[in-house]
Each structure stands twice: as structure tokens, then as C-alpha cells.
Tab-separated table of C-alpha atoms and ligand atoms in Angstrom:
chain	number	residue	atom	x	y	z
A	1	UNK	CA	72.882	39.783	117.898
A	2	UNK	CA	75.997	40.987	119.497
A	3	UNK	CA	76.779	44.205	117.632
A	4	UNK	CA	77.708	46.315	120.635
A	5	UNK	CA	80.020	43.600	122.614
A	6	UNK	CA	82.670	45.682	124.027
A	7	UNK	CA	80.968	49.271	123.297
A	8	UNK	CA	80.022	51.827	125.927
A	9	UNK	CA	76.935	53.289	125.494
A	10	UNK	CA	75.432	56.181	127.094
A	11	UNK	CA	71.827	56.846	127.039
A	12	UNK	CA	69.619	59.964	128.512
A	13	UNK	CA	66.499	59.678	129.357
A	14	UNK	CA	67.011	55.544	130.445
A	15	UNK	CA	64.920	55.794	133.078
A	16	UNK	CA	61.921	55.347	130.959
A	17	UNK	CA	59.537	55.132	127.861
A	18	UNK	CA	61.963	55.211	124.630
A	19	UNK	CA	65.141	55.681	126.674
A	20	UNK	CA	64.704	52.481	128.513
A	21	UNK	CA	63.433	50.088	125.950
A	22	UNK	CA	66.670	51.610	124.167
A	23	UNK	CA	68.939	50.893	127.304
A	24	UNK	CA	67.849	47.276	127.007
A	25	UNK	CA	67.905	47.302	123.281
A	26	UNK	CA	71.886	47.873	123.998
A	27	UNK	CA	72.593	45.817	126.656
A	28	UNK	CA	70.824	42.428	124.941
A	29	UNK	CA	73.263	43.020	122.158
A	30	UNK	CA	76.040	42.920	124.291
A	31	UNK	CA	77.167	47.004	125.612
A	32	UNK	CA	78.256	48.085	128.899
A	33	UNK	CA	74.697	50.560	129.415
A	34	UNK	CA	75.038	53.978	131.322
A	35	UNK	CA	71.050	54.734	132.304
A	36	UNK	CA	70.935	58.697	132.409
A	37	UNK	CA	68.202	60.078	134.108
A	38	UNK	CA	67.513	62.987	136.068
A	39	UNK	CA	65.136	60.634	138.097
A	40	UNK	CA	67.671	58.836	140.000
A	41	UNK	CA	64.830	55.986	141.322
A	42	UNK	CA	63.796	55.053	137.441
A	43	UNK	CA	67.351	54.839	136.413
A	44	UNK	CA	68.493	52.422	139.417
A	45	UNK	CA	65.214	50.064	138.406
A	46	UNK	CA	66.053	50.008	134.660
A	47	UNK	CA	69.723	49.032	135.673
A	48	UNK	CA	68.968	46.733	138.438
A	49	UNK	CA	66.630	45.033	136.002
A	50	UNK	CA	69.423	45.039	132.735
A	51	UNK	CA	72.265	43.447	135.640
A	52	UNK	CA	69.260	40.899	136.666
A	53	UNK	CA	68.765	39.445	132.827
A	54	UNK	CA	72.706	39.298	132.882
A	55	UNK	CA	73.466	42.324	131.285
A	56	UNK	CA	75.600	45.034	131.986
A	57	UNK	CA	74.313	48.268	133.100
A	58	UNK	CA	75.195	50.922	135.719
A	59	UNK	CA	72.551	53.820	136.391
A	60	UNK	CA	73.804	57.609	136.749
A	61	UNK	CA	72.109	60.385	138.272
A	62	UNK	CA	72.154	63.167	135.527
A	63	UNK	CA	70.092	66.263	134.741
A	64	UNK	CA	71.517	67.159	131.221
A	65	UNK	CA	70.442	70.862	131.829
A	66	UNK	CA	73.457	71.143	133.808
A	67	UNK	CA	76.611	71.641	131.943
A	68	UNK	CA	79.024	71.227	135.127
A	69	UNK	CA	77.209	68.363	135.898
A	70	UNK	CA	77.368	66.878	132.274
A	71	UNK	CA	81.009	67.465	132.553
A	72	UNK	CA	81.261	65.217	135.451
A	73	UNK	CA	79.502	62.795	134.526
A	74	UNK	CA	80.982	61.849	131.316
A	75	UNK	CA	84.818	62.600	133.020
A	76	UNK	CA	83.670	59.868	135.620
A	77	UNK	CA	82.513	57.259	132.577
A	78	UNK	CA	85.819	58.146	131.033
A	79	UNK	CA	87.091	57.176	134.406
A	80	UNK	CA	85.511	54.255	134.446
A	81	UNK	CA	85.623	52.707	131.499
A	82	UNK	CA	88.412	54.336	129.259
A	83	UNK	CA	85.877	55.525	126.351
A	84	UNK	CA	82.695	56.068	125.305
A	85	UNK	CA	81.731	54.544	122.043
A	86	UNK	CA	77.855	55.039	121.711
A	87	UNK	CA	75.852	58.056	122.903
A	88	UNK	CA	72.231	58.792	122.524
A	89	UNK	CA	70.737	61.892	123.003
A	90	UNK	CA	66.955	60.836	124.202
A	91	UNK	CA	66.125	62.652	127.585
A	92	UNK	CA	63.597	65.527	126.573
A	93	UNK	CA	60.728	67.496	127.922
A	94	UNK	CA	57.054	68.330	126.467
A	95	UNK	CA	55.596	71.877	127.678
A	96	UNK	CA	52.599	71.931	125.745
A	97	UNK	CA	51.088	75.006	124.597
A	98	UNK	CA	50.636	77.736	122.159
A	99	UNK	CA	53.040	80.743	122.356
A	100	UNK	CA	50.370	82.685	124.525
A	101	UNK	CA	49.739	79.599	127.343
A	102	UNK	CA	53.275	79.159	127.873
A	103	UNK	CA	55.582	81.059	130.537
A	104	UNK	CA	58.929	81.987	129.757
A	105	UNK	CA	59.845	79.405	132.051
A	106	UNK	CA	58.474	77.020	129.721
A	107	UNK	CA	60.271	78.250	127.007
A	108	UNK	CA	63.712	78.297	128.237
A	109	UNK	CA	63.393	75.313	130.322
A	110	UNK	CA	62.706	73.029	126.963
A	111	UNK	CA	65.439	75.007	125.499
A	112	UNK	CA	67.498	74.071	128.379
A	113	UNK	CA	66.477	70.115	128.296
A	114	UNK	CA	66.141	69.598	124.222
A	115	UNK	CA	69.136	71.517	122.973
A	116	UNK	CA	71.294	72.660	125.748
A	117	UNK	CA	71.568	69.217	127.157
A	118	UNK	CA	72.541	67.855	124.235
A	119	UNK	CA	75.357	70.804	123.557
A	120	UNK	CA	76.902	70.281	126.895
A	121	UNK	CA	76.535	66.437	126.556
A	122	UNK	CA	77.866	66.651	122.687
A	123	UNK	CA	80.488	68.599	123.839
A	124	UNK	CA	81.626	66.294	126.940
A	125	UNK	CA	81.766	63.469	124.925
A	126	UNK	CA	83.373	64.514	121.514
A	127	UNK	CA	86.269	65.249	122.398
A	128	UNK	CA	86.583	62.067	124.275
A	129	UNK	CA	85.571	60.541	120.620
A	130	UNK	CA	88.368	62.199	118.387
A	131	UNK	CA	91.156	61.227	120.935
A	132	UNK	CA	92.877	58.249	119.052
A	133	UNK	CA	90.686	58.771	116.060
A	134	UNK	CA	88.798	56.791	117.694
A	135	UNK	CA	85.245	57.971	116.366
A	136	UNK	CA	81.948	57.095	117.476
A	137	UNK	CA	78.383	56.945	116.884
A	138	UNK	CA	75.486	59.519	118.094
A	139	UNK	CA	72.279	59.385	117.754
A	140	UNK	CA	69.137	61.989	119.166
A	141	UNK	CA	66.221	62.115	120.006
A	142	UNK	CA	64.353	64.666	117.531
A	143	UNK	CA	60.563	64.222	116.118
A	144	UNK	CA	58.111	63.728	113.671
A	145	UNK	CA	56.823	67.343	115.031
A	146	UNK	CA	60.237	69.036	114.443
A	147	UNK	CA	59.974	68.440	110.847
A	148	UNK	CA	56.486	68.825	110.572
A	149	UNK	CA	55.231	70.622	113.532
A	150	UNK	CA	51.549	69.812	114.932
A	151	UNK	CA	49.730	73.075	116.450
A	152	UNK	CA	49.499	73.559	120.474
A	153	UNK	CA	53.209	72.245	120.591
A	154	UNK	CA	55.330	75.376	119.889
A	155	UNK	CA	58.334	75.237	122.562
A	156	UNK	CA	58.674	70.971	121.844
A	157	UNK	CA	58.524	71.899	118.001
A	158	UNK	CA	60.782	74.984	117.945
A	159	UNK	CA	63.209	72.963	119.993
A	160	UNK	CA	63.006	69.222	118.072
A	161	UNK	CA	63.366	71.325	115.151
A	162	UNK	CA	66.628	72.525	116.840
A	163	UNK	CA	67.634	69.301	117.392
A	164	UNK	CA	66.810	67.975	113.878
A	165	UNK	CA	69.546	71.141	112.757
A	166	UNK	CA	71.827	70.509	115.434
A	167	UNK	CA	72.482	66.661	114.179
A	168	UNK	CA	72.748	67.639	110.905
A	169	UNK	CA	75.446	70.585	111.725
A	170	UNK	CA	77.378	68.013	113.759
A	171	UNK	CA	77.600	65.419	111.415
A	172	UNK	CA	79.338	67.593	108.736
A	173	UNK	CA	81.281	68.686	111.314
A	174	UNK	CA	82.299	65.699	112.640
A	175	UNK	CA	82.441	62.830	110.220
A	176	UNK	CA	85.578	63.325	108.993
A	177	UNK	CA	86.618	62.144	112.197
A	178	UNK	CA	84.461	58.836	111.792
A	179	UNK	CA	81.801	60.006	114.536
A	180	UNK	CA	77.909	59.514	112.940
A	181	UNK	CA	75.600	61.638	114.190
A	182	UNK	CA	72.049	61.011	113.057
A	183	UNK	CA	68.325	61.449	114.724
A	184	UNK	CA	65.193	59.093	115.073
A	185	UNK	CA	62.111	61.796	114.120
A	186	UNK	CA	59.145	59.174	116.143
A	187	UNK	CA	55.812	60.104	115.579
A	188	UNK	CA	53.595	58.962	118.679
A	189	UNK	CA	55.037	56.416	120.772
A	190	UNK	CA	53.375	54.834	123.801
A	191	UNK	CA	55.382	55.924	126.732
A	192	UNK	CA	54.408	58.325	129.631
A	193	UNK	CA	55.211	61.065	127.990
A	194	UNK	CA	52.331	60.487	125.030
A	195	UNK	CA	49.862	59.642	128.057
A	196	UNK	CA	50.131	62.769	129.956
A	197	UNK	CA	49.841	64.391	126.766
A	198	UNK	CA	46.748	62.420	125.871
A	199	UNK	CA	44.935	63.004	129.353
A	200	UNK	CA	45.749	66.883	128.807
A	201	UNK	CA	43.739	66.815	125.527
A	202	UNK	CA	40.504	65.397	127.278
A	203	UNK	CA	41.278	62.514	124.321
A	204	UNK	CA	41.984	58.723	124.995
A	205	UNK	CA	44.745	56.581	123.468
A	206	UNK	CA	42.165	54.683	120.815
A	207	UNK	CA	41.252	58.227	119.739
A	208	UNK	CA	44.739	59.026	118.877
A	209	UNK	CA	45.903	55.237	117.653
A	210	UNK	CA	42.771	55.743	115.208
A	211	UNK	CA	44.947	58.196	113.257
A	212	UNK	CA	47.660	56.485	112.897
A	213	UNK	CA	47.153	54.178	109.759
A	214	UNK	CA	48.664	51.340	111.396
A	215	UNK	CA	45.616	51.767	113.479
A	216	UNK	CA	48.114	51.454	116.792
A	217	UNK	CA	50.457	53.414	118.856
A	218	UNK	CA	54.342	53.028	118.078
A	219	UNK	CA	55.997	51.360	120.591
A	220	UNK	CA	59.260	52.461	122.348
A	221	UNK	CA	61.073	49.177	121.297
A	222	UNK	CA	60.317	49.843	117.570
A	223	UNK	CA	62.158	53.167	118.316
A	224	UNK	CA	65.044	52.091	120.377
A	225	UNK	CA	65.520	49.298	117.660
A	226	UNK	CA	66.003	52.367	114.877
A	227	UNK	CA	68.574	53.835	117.129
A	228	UNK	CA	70.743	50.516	117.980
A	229	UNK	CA	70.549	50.147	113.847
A	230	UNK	CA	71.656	53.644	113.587
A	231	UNK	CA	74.453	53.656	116.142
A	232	UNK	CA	75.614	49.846	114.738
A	233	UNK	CA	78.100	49.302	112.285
A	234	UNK	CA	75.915	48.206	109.759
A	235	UNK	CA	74.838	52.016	109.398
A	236	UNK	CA	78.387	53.347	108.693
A	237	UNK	CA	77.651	55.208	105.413
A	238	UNK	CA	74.119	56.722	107.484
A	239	UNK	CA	75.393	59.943	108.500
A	240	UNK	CA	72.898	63.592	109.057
A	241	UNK	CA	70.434	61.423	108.583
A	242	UNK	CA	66.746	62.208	109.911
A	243	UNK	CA	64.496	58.956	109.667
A	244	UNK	CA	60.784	59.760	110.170
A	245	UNK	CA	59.536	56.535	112.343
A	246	UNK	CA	55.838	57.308	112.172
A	247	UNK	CA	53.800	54.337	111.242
A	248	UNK	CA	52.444	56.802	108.079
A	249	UNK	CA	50.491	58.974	110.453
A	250	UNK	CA	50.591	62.516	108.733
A	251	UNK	CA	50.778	65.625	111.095
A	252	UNK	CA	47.150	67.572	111.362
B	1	NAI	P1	59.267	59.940	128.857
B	1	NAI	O1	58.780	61.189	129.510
B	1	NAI	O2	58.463	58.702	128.964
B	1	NAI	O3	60.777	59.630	129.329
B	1	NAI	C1	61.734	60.664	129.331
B	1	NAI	C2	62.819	60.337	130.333
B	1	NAI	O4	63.758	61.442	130.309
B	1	NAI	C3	62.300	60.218	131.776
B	1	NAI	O5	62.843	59.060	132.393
B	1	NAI	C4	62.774	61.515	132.430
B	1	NAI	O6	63.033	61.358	133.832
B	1	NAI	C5	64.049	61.811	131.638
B	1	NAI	N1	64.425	63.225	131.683
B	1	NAI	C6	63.597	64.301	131.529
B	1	NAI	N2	64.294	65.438	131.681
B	1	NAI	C7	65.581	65.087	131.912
B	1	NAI	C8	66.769	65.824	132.168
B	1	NAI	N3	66.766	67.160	132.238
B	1	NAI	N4	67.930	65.147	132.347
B	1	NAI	C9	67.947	63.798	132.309
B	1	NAI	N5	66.849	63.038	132.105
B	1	NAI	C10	65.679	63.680	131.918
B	1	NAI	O7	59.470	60.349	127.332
B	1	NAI	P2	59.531	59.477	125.995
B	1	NAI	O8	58.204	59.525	125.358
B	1	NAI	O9	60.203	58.189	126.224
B	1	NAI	O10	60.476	60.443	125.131
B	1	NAI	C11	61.861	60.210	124.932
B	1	NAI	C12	62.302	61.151	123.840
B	1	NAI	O11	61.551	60.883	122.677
B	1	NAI	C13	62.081	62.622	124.165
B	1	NAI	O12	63.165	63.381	123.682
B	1	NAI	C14	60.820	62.939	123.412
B	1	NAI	O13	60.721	64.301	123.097
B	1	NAI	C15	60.988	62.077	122.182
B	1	NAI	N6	59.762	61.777	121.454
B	1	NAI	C16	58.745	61.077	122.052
B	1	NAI	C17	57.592	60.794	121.350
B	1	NAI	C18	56.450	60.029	121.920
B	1	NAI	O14	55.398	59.917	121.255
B	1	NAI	N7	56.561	59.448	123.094
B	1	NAI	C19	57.418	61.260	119.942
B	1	NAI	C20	58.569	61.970	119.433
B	1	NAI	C21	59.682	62.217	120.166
């Protein structure tokens, strides 16, 4: 498939887990890949590897907590490469806890990562999107737990819960001016993330994959291939949209 020849794609988080299976999702079918990350080493590997298989990638150095930064980052893709047709709003963080074992710090900070970041970043890049009536197609990173939140979890849920209203708000706002704005809503995918979150709980990855009735762990390619779907033209009446990718597993 070639459905993003041409298109310039911008993913956070593309230094690893969903983001990167997502970057390469893109730049098999064809984009010109910008690898966020605020991990500048993870970013450089994933596009080192994407330019190695012949595809076309360039990694940036990004923490999307910083709204100067974001700014300048987006200005220099603009730069760059004229436009930016595809973004997806993936980087996020995990502070685990129940109101009482978290810090404040942990509060704002995933306030800060899961729905400032994607404010400034949103905000760099639409107006980039209406110029020309051009349009565009964005897609986040929310979660099964934002809709349905799981206990011990209540910064990540408060905050993908955020992000599940924050798409939604956008994409009435915005699709008269033929940008889609939907989320993926994953339930638990096998990337770093779910394994520090697995070794936290004292529990092992059979133990969780044994609740899932698929009897197995999502992986991050099922996920990124939701979002290429999603940000491809053969979604173009899919906008607001929150799809649950969950394998079935209910939240308890
Ligand atoms: P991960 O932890 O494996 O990868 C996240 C990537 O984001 C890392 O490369 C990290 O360096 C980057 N990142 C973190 N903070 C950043 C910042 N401030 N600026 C730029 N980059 C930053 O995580 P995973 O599992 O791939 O998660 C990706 C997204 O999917 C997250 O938004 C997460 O909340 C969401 N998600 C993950 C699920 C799972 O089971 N793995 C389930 C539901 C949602």
C-alpha cells in the first residue's frame, strides 16, 4: 500500500513501543516520517533504521511539554518540507497511583505530557493545516482506561479521559475545514510502557495476557495499523471518533 506517498507525517512518541511501530507503519506506505521523541538516542535508531529499509524518515528531538519548543519544531518541519499533512498525537506518560500515592508533581507532569503536549502541538500544527484549505488528518493517543478507567491509575485516566474530550472538541471544531481528528482508545499493548507497569504490580505478562480473551497481549503494530487507517483517506467520513482497540478485555 502506498496511501501516504507524498504526505508528511509527524509522530510523538516514535522513539518507541506504539509510536515506532506507527513511524514504520507510515513510512512502508510511502510518508516522509518525523520520529518525535523526547529521547533523542531512540528517535535517531528508529530513523536510522526507517532510511536503512529505504524509507524516509528524519528523527527530531522534542519534549512536547514544552510549548516554545513545540513551536519550533513544527516552524522548522514547515521549513523543511512546506506542510504537514499527518500528525499523531502518541507520546504519553504513566504515573501510576491512587490520588493519595501520587505527588503533585505527578499530577501536573501527566497533565503536562497527555494534554498540554498535545494543545501546544495541536495548536502548532493547525494553523499550518487550514492555510490553503488544505486540511489534514490527526489522530491521538487516548485509552481503553480513559473511557473506562481501571483503579490505581488516576492521573493516566483523568488525563486519557482529557484526551478522549479534547479529540472530540477538535473535531467539531475543525472539520469544517477538512482536518479529522480522531483517537485509538488501546487496551494493553506490549511495549515498555505495559512492562514497567507489569513489574510494578509484582504480576507477569501471562498473568495479565490471561485476561485478555484473546488470551495475548495487543501488539503495537495492531495499533499503529488503526491509526494509519484512521489518518488514510479511506477514513474520510471517520471524524470524533473513539475506537476501543482492546482485544474484548473488559476493564476490572
Ligand atoms: P512507551 O513508554 O513504550 O513509549 C512512549 C514514547 O514516548 C517513548 O519513546 C518516550 O521517550 C516518548 N515520550 C515520553 N514523554 C515524552 C515527551 N514529553 N515528549 C516527547 N516524547 C515523549 O509507551 P507506549 O506503550 O508505546 O505508549 C504510547 C501511547 O499509547 C501513550 O500515549 C500511552 O499512554 C498509550 N497507551 C499505551 C497502552 C499500552 O498498553 N502500552 C495502552 C493504552 C494507551
Amino acid at each position: 500500500m502506498s496511501r501516504f506517498n507524498h504526505k508528511v507525517v509527524m509522530v510523538t512518541g516514535g522513539g518507541g513501543g506504539i509510536g515506532e511501530a506507527t513511524c514504520r507503519r507510515f513510512a512502508d506506505e510511502g510518508g516522509q516520517v518525523l520520529v518525535v521523541d523526547s529521547d533523542c538516542a531512540k528517535a535517531d535508531s528508529v530513523a536510522k533504521a526507517i532510511v536503512a529499509e529505504g524509507g524516509q524518515a528524519e528523527a527530531m528531538l522534542l519534549n512536547i511539554a514544552d510549548q516554545g519548543a513545540c513551536h519550533d519544531v513544527v516552524e522548522a518541519v514547515i521549513g523543511t518540507y512546506g506542510r504537514i499533512d499527518v500528525l499523531v498525537n502518541n507520546a504519553g506518560i504513566n504515573r501510576r497511583g491512587k490520588l493519595t500515592d501520587l505527588t503533585s508533581s505527578d499530577w501536573l507532569t501527566s497533565f503536562d505530557v497527555n494534554v498540554h503536549g498535545l494543545f501546544y502541538l495541536c495548536g502548532a500544527v493547525i494553523p499550518h493545516m487550514l492555510r490553503d484549505r488544505r486540511g489534514g488528518a490527526i489522530v491521538n493517543t487516548a485509552s481503553q482506561w480513559g473511557l473506562h478507567p481501571a483503579p490505581g491509575h488516576i492521573a493516566y485516566n483523568v488525563t486519557k479521559a482529557a484526551v478522549a474530550a479534547f479529540t472530540q472538541n477538535l473535531a467539531r471544531d475543525y472539520a469544517p475545514h477538512n482536518i479529522r481528528v480522531n483517537a485509538v482508545c488501546p487496551g494493553e499493548i506490549h511495549t515498555a510502557m505495559l512492562e514497567s507497569g507489569v513489574a510494578r504490580a509484582g504480576s507477569t505478562l501471562e498473568a495479565l495476557a490471561s485476561k485478555v480473551p484473546f488470551g495475548r497481549l495487543g501488539k503495537p503494530q495492531e495499533v499503529a495499523a488503526l491509526i494509519a487507517f484512521l489518518a488514510s483517506e479511506e477514513a474520510p467520513f471517520m471524524c470524533g471518533s473513539l475506537v476501543e482497540i482492546t482485544g474484548a478485555q473488559a476493564v476490572c
